PDB file of C-alpha atoms in Angstrom:
ATOM      1  CA  MET A 200      64.198 107.645 108.740  1.00  0.00           C
ATOM      2  CA  THR A 201      65.944 105.118 109.661  1.00  0.00           C
ATOM      3  CA  LYS A 202      69.565 104.750 111.497  1.00  0.00           C
ATOM      4  CA  ALA A 203      72.496 104.766 109.523  1.00  0.00           C
ATOM      5  CA  TYR A 204      73.892 102.008 107.514  1.00  0.00           C
ATOM      6  CA  THR A 205      70.205  99.725 108.333  1.00  0.00           C
ATOM      7  CA  HIS A 206      69.325  99.616 104.620  1.00  0.00           C
ATOM      8  CA  LEU A 207      72.661  99.907 103.255  1.00  0.00           C
ATOM      9  CA  ALA A 208      74.015  96.794 105.564  1.00  0.00           C
ATOM     10  CA  PRO A 209      72.822  94.267 102.725  1.00  0.00           C
ATOM     11  CA  PHE A 210      74.573  96.670  99.668  1.00  0.00           C
ATOM     12  CA  TYR A 211      77.814  97.830 101.927  1.00  0.00           C
ATOM     13  CA  ASP A 212      80.129  95.426 100.310  1.00  0.00           C
ATOM     14  CA  PHE A 213      79.045  95.995  96.662  1.00  0.00           C
ATOM     15  CA  LEU A 214      78.392  99.606  96.992  1.00  0.00           C
ATOM     16  CA  MET A 215      82.173 100.867  99.127  1.00  0.00           C
ATOM     17  CA  ALA A 216      84.516  99.044  97.219  1.00  0.00           C
ATOM     18  CA  ALA A 217      87.910  98.916  98.776  1.00  0.00           C
ATOM     19  CA  ASP A 218      91.676  97.571  98.335  1.00  0.00           C
ATOM     20  CA  TYR A 219      90.696  95.546 101.740  1.00  0.00           C
ATOM     21  CA  PRO A 220      94.353  93.438 101.269  1.00  0.00           C
ATOM     22  CA  LEU A 221      96.300  97.231 101.086  1.00  0.00           C
ATOM     23  CA  TRP A 222      94.195  97.776 104.281  1.00  0.00           C
ATOM     24  CA  GLU A 223      95.203  95.063 106.174  1.00  0.00           C
ATOM     25  CA  GLN A 224      98.720  94.950 104.927  1.00  0.00           C
ATOM     26  CA  TYR A 225      98.894  98.727 105.611  1.00  0.00           C
ATOM     27  CA  LEU A 226      97.842  97.955 109.519  1.00  0.00           C
ATOM     28  CA  LEU A 227     100.206  94.741 109.570  1.00  0.00           C
ATOM     29  CA  SER A 228     103.220  97.072 108.675  1.00  0.00           C
ATOM     30  CA  LEU A 229     101.861  99.798 111.554  1.00  0.00           C
ATOM     31  CA  PHE A 230     102.034  96.885 113.842  1.00  0.00           C
ATOM     32  CA  LYS A 231     105.480  96.474 112.961  1.00  0.00           C
ATOM     33  CA  LYS A 232     106.850  99.594 112.795  1.00  0.00           C
ATOM     34  CA  PHE A 233     106.235 100.127 116.013  1.00  0.00           C
ATOM     35  CA  ALA A 234     107.376  96.669 116.889  1.00  0.00           C
ATOM     36  CA  ALA A 235     104.103  95.517 118.175  1.00  0.00           C
ATOM     37  CA  VAL A 236     103.015  91.286 118.352  1.00  0.00           C
ATOM     38  CA  PRO A 237      99.691  91.809 119.209  1.00  0.00           C
ATOM     39  CA  LYS A 238      97.825  88.516 119.413  1.00  0.00           C
ATOM     40  CA  THR A 239      94.013  90.265 120.571  1.00  0.00           C
ATOM     41  CA  ILE A 240      92.480  92.647 118.553  1.00  0.00           C
ATOM     42  CA  LEU A 241      89.829  95.160 119.310  1.00  0.00           C
ATOM     43  CA  ASP A 242      87.838  96.029 116.069  1.00  0.00           C
ATOM     44  CA  LEU A 243      85.787  99.190 116.672  1.00  0.00           C
ATOM     45  CA  GLY A 244      83.338 100.234 113.834  1.00  0.00           C
ATOM     46  CA  CYS A 245      83.632  96.624 112.661  1.00  0.00           C
ATOM     47  CA  GLY A 246      81.017  97.263 110.031  1.00  0.00           C
ATOM     48  CA  THR A 247      80.401  93.767 107.736  1.00  0.00           C
ATOM     49  CA  GLY A 248      84.128  92.580 108.834  1.00  0.00           C
ATOM     50  CA  ASN A 249      86.073  93.641 105.791  1.00  0.00           C
ATOM     51  CA  LEU A 250      89.254  93.611 107.920  1.00  0.00           C
ATOM     52  CA  THR A 251      87.861  91.809 111.134  1.00  0.00           C
ATOM     53  CA  LEU A 252      87.731  88.192 109.086  1.00  0.00           C
ATOM     54  CA  PRO A 253      91.201  88.821 107.458  1.00  0.00           C
ATOM     55  CA  LEU A 254      92.782  89.655 110.850  1.00  0.00           C
ATOM     56  CA  VAL A 255      91.050  86.414 111.852  1.00  0.00           C
ATOM     57  CA  ARG A 256      91.835  83.973 108.997  1.00  0.00           C
ATOM     58  CA  ARG A 257      95.988  85.340 110.036  1.00  0.00           C
ATOM     59  CA  GLY A 258      95.478  83.946 113.073  1.00  0.00           C
ATOM     60  CA  PHE A 259      94.504  86.875 115.523  1.00  0.00           C
ATOM     61  CA  ALA A 260      92.041  86.722 117.968  1.00  0.00           C
ATOM     62  CA  VAL A 261      89.750  89.533 116.640  1.00  0.00           C
ATOM     63  CA  THR A 262      86.669  90.851 118.880  1.00  0.00           C
ATOM     64  CA  GLY A 263      84.496  93.324 116.606  1.00  0.00           C
ATOM     65  CA  VAL A 264      81.860  96.080 117.735  1.00  0.00           C
ATOM     66  CA  ASP A 265      79.720  97.943 115.644  1.00  0.00           C
ATOM     67  CA  SER A 266      76.608 100.090 117.166  1.00  0.00           C
ATOM     68  CA  SER A 267      74.385  98.355 113.964  1.00  0.00           C
ATOM     69  CA  ALA A 268      73.265  94.760 114.047  1.00  0.00           C
ATOM     70  CA  GLU A 269      71.986  94.850 110.235  1.00  0.00           C
ATOM     71  CA  MET A 270      76.229  95.294 109.728  1.00  0.00           C
ATOM     72  CA  LEU A 271      77.206  93.083 112.675  1.00  0.00           C
ATOM     73  CA  ARG A 272      74.532  90.410 110.516  1.00  0.00           C
ATOM     74  CA  GLN A 273      76.469  90.369 107.560  1.00  0.00           C
ATOM     75  CA  ALA A 274      79.936  89.491 109.154  1.00  0.00           C
ATOM     76  CA  ALA A 275      78.182  86.964 111.121  1.00  0.00           C
ATOM     77  CA  LEU A 276      76.707  85.214 108.195  1.00  0.00           C
ATOM     78  CA  LYS A 277      79.983  85.858 105.924  1.00  0.00           C
ATOM     79  CA  ALA A 278      82.252  84.202 108.963  1.00  0.00           C
ATOM     80  CA  GLU A 279      79.869  81.331 109.753  1.00  0.00           C
ATOM     81  CA  GLU A 280      79.991  80.834 105.470  1.00  0.00           C
ATOM     82  CA  GLU A 281      83.866  80.526 106.555  1.00  0.00           C
ATOM     83  CA  ASN A 282      83.283  78.671 110.048  1.00  0.00           C
ATOM     84  CA  LEU A 283      85.663  81.496 111.245  1.00  0.00           C
ATOM     85  CA  PRO A 284      85.751  82.080 115.101  1.00  0.00           C
ATOM     86  CA  VAL A 285      85.247  86.068 115.289  1.00  0.00           C
ATOM     87  CA  THR A 286      83.616  87.752 118.229  1.00  0.00           C
ATOM     88  CA  LEU A 287      80.489  89.797 118.227  1.00  0.00           C
ATOM     89  CA  HIS A 288      79.360  92.694 120.195  1.00  0.00           C
ATOM     90  CA  LYS A 289      76.686  95.199 119.486  1.00  0.00           C
ATOM     91  CA  GLN A 290      77.155  98.244 121.583  1.00  0.00           C
ATOM     92  CA  ASP A 291      78.100 102.401 121.103  1.00  0.00           C
ATOM     93  CA  LEU A 292      81.431 103.370 121.032  1.00  0.00           C
ATOM     94  CA  ARG A 293      80.684 105.757 123.454  1.00  0.00           C
ATOM     95  CA  GLY A 294      79.870 103.409 125.947  1.00  0.00           C
ATOM     96  CA  LEU A 295      82.358 100.141 125.501  1.00  0.00           C
ATOM     97  CA  ALA A 296      81.788  97.659 128.197  1.00  0.00           C
ATOM     98  CA  LEU A 297      83.825  94.154 126.950  1.00  0.00           C
ATOM     99  CA  PRO A 298      84.688  91.250 129.718  1.00  0.00           C
ATOM    100  CA  GLN A 299      88.579  91.733 128.697  1.00  0.00           C
ATOM    101  CA  VAL A 300      91.390  93.971 127.984  1.00  0.00           C
ATOM    102  CA  PHE A 301      92.875  93.734 124.100  1.00  0.00           C
ATOM    103  CA  ASP A 302      96.587  94.187 122.618  1.00  0.00           C
ATOM    104  CA  ALA A 303      95.707  96.409 120.634  1.00  0.00           C
ATOM    105  CA  ALA A 304      92.668  97.892 119.136  1.00  0.00           C
ATOM    106  CA  ILE A 305      91.950  99.167 115.352  1.00  0.00           C
ATOM    107  CA  SER A 306      89.221 101.526 113.760  1.00  0.00           C
ATOM    108  CA  THR A 307      88.990 101.815 110.285  1.00  0.00           C
ATOM    109  CA  CYS A 308      86.721 103.091 107.431  1.00  0.00           C
ATOM    110  CA  ASP A 309      86.645 106.852 109.307  1.00  0.00           C
ATOM    111  CA  VAL A 310      84.597 105.361 112.023  1.00  0.00           C
ATOM    112  CA  LEU A 311      85.463 107.965 114.092  1.00  0.00           C
ATOM    113  CA  ASN A 312      84.254 110.883 111.850  1.00  0.00           C
ATOM    114  CA  TYR A 313      80.739 109.862 112.919  1.00  0.00           C
ATOM    115  CA  GLN A 314      81.467 110.638 116.129  1.00  0.00           C
ATOM    116  CA  VAL A 315      80.138 115.129 115.856  1.00  0.00           C
ATOM    117  CA  SER A 316      80.811 116.013 119.290  1.00  0.00           C
ATOM    118  CA  ALA A 317      84.116 116.362 121.520  1.00  0.00           C
ATOM    119  CA  ALA A 318      82.343 114.655 124.508  1.00  0.00           C
ATOM    120  CA  ASP A 319      81.360 111.650 122.016  1.00  0.00           C
ATOM    121  CA  LEU A 320      84.758 111.543 120.658  1.00  0.00           C
ATOM    122  CA  GLN A 321      86.558 111.240 124.679  1.00  0.00           C
ATOM    123  CA  ALA A 322      83.899 108.999 125.653  1.00  0.00           C
ATOM    124  CA  VAL A 323      85.345 107.102 122.679  1.00  0.00           C
ATOM    125  CA  PHE A 324      89.245 107.150 123.484  1.00  0.00           C
ATOM    126  CA  ALA A 325      88.158 106.937 127.509  1.00  0.00           C
ATOM    127  CA  GLY A 326      86.792 103.697 126.709  1.00  0.00           C
ATOM    128  CA  VAL A 327      89.373 102.245 123.795  1.00  0.00           C
ATOM    129  CA  PHE A 328      91.911 103.395 127.067  1.00  0.00           C
ATOM    130  CA  LYS A 329      90.289 100.937 129.510  1.00  0.00           C
ATOM    131  CA  HIS A 330      90.017  97.744 127.057  1.00  0.00           C
ATOM    132  CA  VAL A 331      93.928  98.147 125.499  1.00  0.00           C
ATOM    133  CA  ALA A 332      96.357  96.611 127.882  1.00  0.00           C
ATOM    134  CA  CYS A 333      99.464  98.642 128.644  1.00  0.00           C
ATOM    135  CA  GLY A 334     101.828  99.593 125.809  1.00  0.00           C
ATOM    136  CA  GLY A 335      99.125  98.487 123.249  1.00  0.00           C
ATOM    137  CA  LEU A 336      98.664  99.853 119.725  1.00  0.00           C
ATOM    138  CA  PHE A 337      95.288 102.001 119.044  1.00  0.00           C
ATOM    139  CA  LEU A 338      95.136 102.093 115.023  1.00  0.00           C
ATOM    140  CA  PHE A 339      92.710 104.303 113.408  1.00  0.00           C
ATOM    141  CA  ASP A 340      91.590 106.086 110.145  1.00  0.00           C
ATOM    142  CA  LEU A 341      89.891 109.569 109.694  1.00  0.00           C
ATOM    143  CA  ASN A 342      88.677 111.500 106.627  1.00  0.00           C
ATOM    144  CA  SER A 343      90.512 114.642 106.189  1.00  0.00           C
ATOM    145  CA  ALA A 344      89.309 118.141 106.308  1.00  0.00           C
ATOM    146  CA  TYR A 345      90.171 118.543 102.988  1.00  0.00           C
ATOM    147  CA  LYS A 346      88.258 114.694 101.479  1.00  0.00           C
ATOM    148  CA  LEU A 347      84.635 115.793 103.581  1.00  0.00           C
ATOM    149  CA  ALA A 348      84.951 119.749 102.362  1.00  0.00           C
ATOM    150  CA  ASN A 349      86.139 119.017  98.665  1.00  0.00           C
ATOM    151  CA  ILE A 350      85.737 115.733  97.671  1.00  0.00           C
ATOM    152  CA  TYR A 351      82.667 114.688  99.487  1.00  0.00           C
ATOM    153  CA  GLY A 352      81.436 118.651 100.084  1.00  0.00           C
ATOM    154  CA  ASN A 353      78.322 119.411  97.974  1.00  0.00           C
ATOM    155  CA  GLN A 354      78.423 116.014  95.865  1.00  0.00           C
ATOM    156  CA  SER A 355      75.624 114.377  94.957  1.00  0.00           C
ATOM    157  CA  TYR A 356      75.588 110.554  93.761  1.00  0.00           C
ATOM    158  CA  ALA A 357      73.266 107.961  92.019  1.00  0.00           C
ATOM    159  CA  GLU A 358      73.857 104.458  91.170  1.00  0.00           C
ATOM    160  CA  LEU A 359      71.133 102.153  89.073  1.00  0.00           C
ATOM    161  CA  HIS A 360      71.077  99.093  89.503  1.00  0.00           C
ATOM    162  CA  ASP A 361      67.927  95.913  88.675  1.00  0.00           C
ATOM    163  CA  ASP A 362      67.504  95.442  92.070  1.00  0.00           C
ATOM    164  CA  PHE A 363      68.355  98.510  94.103  1.00  0.00           C
ATOM    165  CA  SER A 364      69.484 101.906  93.287  1.00  0.00           C
ATOM    166  CA  TYR A 365      70.280 105.026  95.175  1.00  0.00           C
ATOM    167  CA  PHE A 366      70.825 108.419  95.350  1.00  0.00           C
ATOM    168  CA  TRP A 367      73.349 110.201  97.483  1.00  0.00           C
ATOM    169  CA  ASP A 368      73.309 113.579  98.418  1.00  0.00           C
ATOM    170  CA  ASN A 369      76.016 115.790 100.158  1.00  0.00           C
ATOM    171  CA  SER A 370      76.513 118.967 102.269  1.00  0.00           C
ATOM    172  CA  TYR A 371      79.187 120.658 103.927  1.00  0.00           C
ATOM    173  CA  ASP A 372      78.927 123.089 106.594  1.00  0.00           C
ATOM    174  CA  GLU A 373      82.450 125.312 106.980  1.00  0.00           C
ATOM    175  CA  GLU A 374      81.026 126.487 110.228  1.00  0.00           C
ATOM    176  CA  SER A 375      80.817 123.046 112.004  1.00  0.00           C
ATOM    177  CA  LYS A 376      83.017 120.987 109.760  1.00  0.00           C
ATOM    178  CA  ILE A 377      79.897 118.524 109.163  1.00  0.00           C
ATOM    179  CA  CYS A 378      79.180 116.865 106.406  1.00  0.00           C
ATOM    180  CA  LYS A 379      75.659 115.390 106.473  1.00  0.00           C
ATOM    181  CA  MET A 380      74.498 112.657 104.183  1.00  0.00           C
ATOM    182  CA  GLU A 381      71.506 112.013 102.916  1.00  0.00           C
ATOM    183  CA  ILE A 382      71.307 108.374 101.687  1.00  0.00           C
ATOM    184  CA  THR A 383      67.580 107.481  99.515  1.00  0.00           C
ATOM    185  CA  PHE A 384      67.693 103.829  98.629  1.00  0.00           C
ATOM    186  CA  PHE A 385      64.876 102.226  96.468  1.00  0.00           C
ATOM    187  CA  THR A 386      64.907  98.195  96.888  1.00  0.00           C
ATOM    188  CA  ARG A 387      62.801  95.822  94.318  1.00  0.00           C
ATOM    189  CA  ALA A 388      60.617  94.033  96.586  1.00  0.00           C
ATOM    190  CA  GLU A 389      59.251  89.840  95.168  1.00  0.00           C
ATOM    191  CA  ASN A 390      55.795  92.044  93.464  1.00  0.00           C
ATOM    192  CA  GLY A 391      58.034  94.209  91.567  1.00  0.00           C
ATOM    193  CA  LEU A 392      57.765  97.277  93.060  1.00  0.00           C
ATOM    194  CA  TYR A 393      60.919  99.280  94.651  1.00  0.00           C
ATOM    195  CA  LYS A 394      60.630 100.321  98.155  1.00  0.00           C
ATOM    196  CA  ARG A 395      61.789 103.748  99.053  1.00  0.00           C
ATOM    197  CA  ALA A 396      63.953 104.242 102.482  1.00  0.00           C
ATOM    198  CA  VAL A 397      66.204 107.221 103.840  1.00  0.00           C
ATOM    199  CA  GLU A 398      69.547 107.134 105.810  1.00  0.00           C
ATOM    200  CA  ARG A 399      70.840 110.371 107.397  1.00  0.00           C
ATOM    201  CA  HIS A 400      74.241 110.335 108.267  1.00  0.00           C
ATOM    202  CA  ARG A 401      76.787 112.901 109.621  1.00  0.00           C
ATOM    203  CA  GLN A 402      80.650 112.906 109.588  1.00  0.00           C
ATOM    204  CA  LYS A 403      82.792 115.471 111.359  1.00  0.00           C
ATOM    205  CA  VAL A 404      86.697 116.961 110.520  1.00  0.00           C
ATOM    206  CA  TRP A 405      88.578 115.887 113.286  1.00  0.00           C
ATOM    207  CA  LEU A 406      91.819 117.784 112.857  1.00  0.00           C
ATOM    208  CA  PRO A 407      94.731 116.110 114.000  1.00  0.00           C
ATOM    209  CA  ALA A 408      95.906 118.597 116.826  1.00  0.00           C
ATOM    210  CA  GLU A 409      92.595 117.843 118.142  1.00  0.00           C
ATOM    211  CA  ILE A 410      92.904 114.253 118.101  1.00  0.00           C
ATOM    212  CA  ARG A 411      96.212 114.480 119.835  1.00  0.00           C
ATOM    213  CA  LYS A 412      94.861 116.987 122.597  1.00  0.00           C
ATOM    214  CA  ILE A 413      91.668 114.763 123.314  1.00  0.00           C
ATOM    215  CA  SER A 414      93.392 111.485 123.082  1.00  0.00           C
ATOM    216  CA  GLU A 415      95.813 113.236 125.347  1.00  0.00           C
ATOM    217  CA  THR A 416      93.373 114.199 127.823  1.00  0.00           C
ATOM    218  CA  ALA A 417      92.032 110.183 128.188  1.00  0.00           C
ATOM    219  CA  GLY A 418      95.328 109.120 128.762  1.00  0.00           C
ATOM    220  CA  PHE A 419      97.135 107.689 125.378  1.00  0.00           C
ATOM    221  CA  LYS A 420     100.719 108.871 123.821  1.00  0.00           C
ATOM    222  CA  PHE A 421     100.126 110.511 120.503  1.00  0.00           C
ATOM    223  CA  LEU A 422     102.950 108.614 118.558  1.00  0.00           C
ATOM    224  CA  ALA A 423     101.913 109.565 114.503  1.00  0.00           C
ATOM    225  CA  CYS A 424      99.864 110.742 111.901  1.00  0.00           C
ATOM    226  CA  TYR A 425     100.659 109.726 108.187  1.00  0.00           C
ATOM    227  CA  ASP A 426      99.154 109.969 105.063  1.00  0.00           C
ATOM    228  CA  PHE A 427      97.150 106.877 104.180  1.00  0.00           C
ATOM    229  CA  PRO A 428      98.282 104.308 103.655  1.00  0.00           C
ATOM    230  CA  SER A 429     101.779 105.550 103.601  1.00  0.00           C
ATOM    231  CA  LEU A 430     104.231 105.926 106.245  1.00  0.00           C
ATOM    232  CA  GLU A 431     104.968 109.548 104.762  1.00  0.00           C
ATOM    233  CA  PRO A 432     103.626 112.455 107.076  1.00  0.00           C
ATOM    234  CA  TYR A 433     100.227 113.510 106.603  1.00  0.00           C
ATOM    235  CA  SER A 434      99.331 116.958 104.975  1.00  0.00           C
ATOM    236  CA  GLN A 435      96.268 119.117 104.421  1.00  0.00           C
ATOM    237  CA  ASN A 436      95.365 117.157 100.706  1.00  0.00           C
ATOM    238  CA  SER A 437      95.395 114.499 102.257  1.00  0.00           C
ATOM    239  CA  GLN A 438      92.193 112.329 101.593  1.00  0.00           C
ATOM    240  CA  ARG A 439      92.741 110.332 104.963  1.00  0.00           C
ATOM    241  CA  TRP A 440      94.853 110.094 107.878  1.00  0.00           C
ATOM    242  CA  GLN A 441      95.745 107.235 109.840  1.00  0.00           C
ATOM    243  CA  PHE A 442      97.037 107.630 113.382  1.00  0.00           C
ATOM    244  CA  VAL A 443      99.033 105.790 116.452  1.00  0.00           C
ATOM    245  CA  LEU A 444      98.137 106.133 119.462  1.00  0.00           C
ATOM    246  CA  GLN A 445      99.895 104.216 122.466  1.00  0.00           C
ATOM    247  CA  ARG A 446      97.745 103.244 125.498  1.00  0.00           C
TER     248      ARG A 446
END
């Protein structure tokens, strides 16, 4: 069994197709709505840089942090191809230790769902609080309770390609509100044979009321929770919740 986002990293952009330009515009609209004009941005769980790099292209000074060396490697390769100035750090989000304070922080693509205990989530918020300037925003999203329980739920998926294939099996536990995901990869080697590898991921449901309590304990001001990617209030049927906190 390997660490999450180890074998997935080279295929992440192909498999996790998302409307990143829409996501980028949404983040910018939130900055505008709350009258924030950041110059430096901390991107938590930046992954392969799908939102980090577009923000750099817009002139923001962005620092990306991720716990996966393999995902960061993909981000660095893409930045190098375009000669984009981006700083990347391999760190656990529960123990952030960076040499600067940022005007704002973001965390996208349900990164914080991976914190499966209140203590872990509290540690993340405490670390972000230390690294964001007074008055700065922290924008992040979460997979909703509805999505983890009903869309991911106890579903299975598979895709077959020439060079790789995967089988994705989910199981949702109502008591712990944790969705366990087991991904089995088969990647084609030079000799034509396929190598098997397995990753396990876990995501936990965090309700808006819980986010408010934990984030306020860390010192943040809870400003809003929206139905992503809109400015409409969140609902129980939302698939993704967008949060806005202020330092």
